Short mmCIF file of C-alpha atoms in Angstrom, two decimals:
data_model
loop_
_atom_site.label_atom_id
_atom_site.label_comp_id
_atom_site.label_asym_id
_atom_site.label_seq_id
_atom_site.Cartn_x
_atom_site.Cartn_y
_atom_site.Cartn_z
CA UNK F 291 10.70 -21.65 11.37
CA UNK F 292 11.27 -23.83 14.39
CA UNK F 293 8.81 -26.50 15.46
CA UNK F 294 8.66 -28.15 18.86
CA UNK F 295 7.30 -31.63 19.25
CA UNK F 296 6.83 -33.43 22.53
CA UNK F 297 6.97 -37.21 22.49
CA UNK F 298 5.30 -39.08 25.30
CA UNK F 299 6.02 -42.76 25.71
CA UNK F 300 3.90 -45.09 27.77
CA UNK F 301 3.17 -48.81 27.82
CA UNK F 302 0.64 -48.55 25.01
CA UNK F 303 3.28 -47.18 22.63
CA UNK F 304 4.28 -43.66 21.78
CA UNK F 305 2.44 -40.72 20.36
CA UNK F 306 3.58 -37.28 19.37
CA UNK F 307 1.83 -34.24 20.76
CA UNK F 308 2.22 -30.94 18.90
CA UNK F 309 3.08 -28.27 21.43
CA UNK F 310 3.39 -24.51 21.09
CA UNK F 311 6.49 -24.00 23.19
CA UNK F 312 8.40 -23.24 19.99
CA UNK F 313 7.77 -19.46 19.92
CA UNK F 314 8.75 -18.94 23.56
CA UNK F 315 11.78 -21.21 23.50
CA UNK F 316 12.96 -19.98 20.11
CA UNK F 317 12.58 -16.37 21.20
CA UNK F 318 14.63 -17.00 24.33
CA UNK F 319 17.31 -18.85 22.35
CA UNK F 320 17.49 -16.15 19.66
CA UNK F 321 17.89 -13.47 22.31
CA UNK F 322 20.51 -15.23 24.44
CA UNK F 323 22.20 -17.67 22.00
CA UNK F 324 23.38 -19.88 24.83
CA UNK F 325 22.36 -23.22 26.34
CA UNK F 326 19.28 -23.42 28.53
CA UNK F 327 18.82 -25.99 31.29
CA UNK F 328 15.60 -26.21 33.31
CA UNK F 329 15.12 -29.09 35.73
CA UNK F 330 11.82 -27.89 37.21
CA UNK F 331 9.71 -26.30 34.51
CA UNK F 332 6.87 -25.61 36.94
CA UNK F 333 9.12 -23.30 39.00
CA UNK F 334 10.93 -21.53 36.15
CA UNK F 335 9.82 -17.88 35.91
CA UNK F 336 10.86 -17.45 32.26
CA UNK F 337 8.17 -19.81 30.98
CA UNK F 338 5.68 -19.80 33.87
CA UNK F 339 2.78 -18.51 31.74
CA UNK F 340 2.94 -21.72 29.66
CA UNK F 341 2.70 -24.06 32.63
CA UNK F 342 -0.57 -25.65 33.64
CA UNK F 343 -1.54 -28.72 35.65
CA UNK F 344 -1.46 -30.93 32.57
CA UNK F 345 1.77 -29.42 31.20
CA UNK F 346 3.74 -32.36 29.76
CA UNK F 347 7.24 -30.89 30.17
CA UNK F 348 8.96 -31.20 33.53
CA UNK F 349 12.56 -30.56 32.50
CA UNK F 350 14.36 -29.47 29.36
CA UNK F 351 17.81 -28.88 28.05
CA UNK F 352 18.21 -26.77 24.91
CA UNK F 353 21.30 -25.64 23.01
CA UNK F 354 21.61 -23.45 19.92
CA UNK F 355 23.00 -24.69 16.62
CA UNK F 356 25.49 -21.95 15.73
CA UNK F 357 27.20 -21.64 12.36
CA UNK F 358 29.47 -18.64 11.78
CA UNK F 359 28.11 -16.95 14.93
CA UNK F 360 24.54 -17.24 13.58
CA UNK F 361 21.86 -19.42 15.11
CA UNK F 362 20.54 -21.84 12.50
CA UNK F 363 18.54 -24.10 14.81
CA UNK F 364 18.03 -25.54 18.25
CA UNK F 365 18.43 -29.00 19.76
CA UNK F 366 16.14 -29.56 22.72
CA UNK F 367 15.77 -32.58 24.97
CA UNK F 368 12.72 -32.91 27.22
CA UNK F 369 11.91 -34.84 30.40
CA UNK F 370 14.91 -36.85 31.50
CA UNK F 371 13.78 -40.34 32.44
CA UNK F 372 15.51 -40.33 35.80
CA UNK F 373 14.29 -38.01 38.55
CA UNK F 374 17.63 -36.28 39.20
CA UNK F 375 17.34 -33.87 36.25
CA UNK F 376 19.78 -32.89 33.55
CA UNK F 377 23.39 -32.25 34.54
CA UNK F 378 25.92 -29.68 33.35
CA UNK F 379 27.97 -32.53 31.85
CA UNK F 380 24.96 -33.63 29.80
CA UNK F 381 24.51 -30.04 28.70
CA UNK F 382 28.17 -29.95 27.60
CA UNK F 383 27.66 -33.18 25.64
CA UNK F 384 24.54 -31.79 23.93
CA UNK F 385 26.50 -28.61 23.13
CA UNK F 386 29.23 -30.68 21.47
CA UNK F 387 26.58 -32.56 19.47
CA UNK F 388 24.97 -29.24 18.49
CA UNK F 389 28.32 -27.76 17.43
CA UNK F 390 29.11 -30.74 15.23
CA UNK F 391 25.56 -30.83 13.84
CA UNK F 392 25.68 -27.13 12.98
CA UNK F 393 28.97 -27.68 11.14
CA UNK F 394 27.47 -30.58 9.16
CA UNK F 395 24.44 -28.43 8.25
CA UNK F 396 26.67 -25.51 7.25
CA UNK F 397 28.88 -27.79 5.14
CA UNK F 398 25.79 -29.17 3.39
CA UNK F 399 24.54 -25.63 2.74
CA UNK F 400 27.93 -24.64 1.30
CA UNK F 401 27.94 -27.75 -0.91
CA UNK F 402 24.50 -26.87 -2.31
CA UNK F 403 25.69 -23.29 -2.90
CA UNK F 404 28.83 -24.53 -4.68
CA UNK F 405 26.76 -26.88 -6.86
CA UNK F 406 24.48 -23.98 -7.84
CA UNK F 407 27.53 -21.85 -8.73
CA UNK F 408 28.96 -24.69 -10.83
CA UNK F 409 25.69 -24.98 -12.75
CA UNK F 410 25.59 -21.21 -13.25
CA UNK F 411 29.20 -21.17 -14.52
CA UNK F 412 28.38 -23.93 -17.02
CA UNK F 413 25.28 -22.05 -18.20
CA UNK F 414 27.35 -18.88 -18.64
CA UNK F 415 29.98 -20.83 -20.60
CA UNK F 416 27.26 -22.16 -22.91
CA UNK F 417 25.73 -18.68 -23.30
CA UNK F 418 29.19 -17.31 -24.13
CA UNK F 419 29.65 -19.97 -26.80
CA UNK F 420 26.20 -19.32 -28.28
CA UNK F 421 26.80 -15.57 -28.31
CA UNK F 422 30.13 -15.99 -30.14
CA UNK F 423 28.58 -18.36 -32.69
CA UNK F 424 25.82 -15.87 -33.55
CA UNK F 425 28.33 -13.40 -34.95
CA UNK F 426 30.37 -13.76 -38.15
CA UNK F 427 33.88 -15.11 -37.71
CA UNK F 428 35.36 -12.05 -39.44
CA UNK F 429 34.12 -8.56 -40.30
CA UNK F 430 32.87 -7.90 -43.82
CA UNK F 431 35.44 -6.17 -46.07
CA UNK F 432 33.58 -3.91 -48.52
CA UNK F 433 35.91 -2.18 -51.02
CA UNK F 434 37.14 1.18 -49.81
CA UNK F 435 36.39 0.58 -46.13
CA UNK F 436 38.42 -0.75 -43.23
CA UNK F 437 36.16 -2.36 -40.64
CA UNK F 438 37.36 -3.74 -37.33
CA UNK F 439 35.50 -4.87 -34.25
CA UNK F 440 35.77 -6.89 -31.11
CA UNK F 441 33.16 -8.93 -29.32
CA UNK F 442 33.41 -9.52 -25.60
CA UNK F 443 30.74 -11.95 -24.38
CA UNK F 444 28.93 -11.16 -21.16
CA UNK F 445 30.35 -12.72 -18.02
CA UNK F 446 27.14 -12.32 -16.06
CA UNK F 447 23.49 -11.52 -16.59
CA UNK F 448 21.27 -9.24 -14.62
#
């Protein structure tokens, strides 16, 4: 689930205002999976129903975090301090940051997955050893009978 937070800074310090742009912005990003640049939020038709007189966002630049062609998040920057608005070059820079961030996140996810597999392999090795130790080392040999058997421990559980 994506959350959007708007930070407003003034002379008295900063405070964070929770803001429900997340569903609209996330929906747009999921549908289009491409960067979004809006320099006049009041005039943008895509999000016009969110805009009111006290709307705290004037401009935004948002790019998807893509890992293996799947969107895993969004980086969004609001309200550029200067009046000229966000530029295409700034959007390219944010896209580069998002690409690298998505790769770092994906690598971390793969590391966690590999660690879980390592733990599971070790648990299966221990279960294999326990299973083999529960059985006699050789089959009983009652007179007049030939008994043979083989034990193949499980390689997975289900």
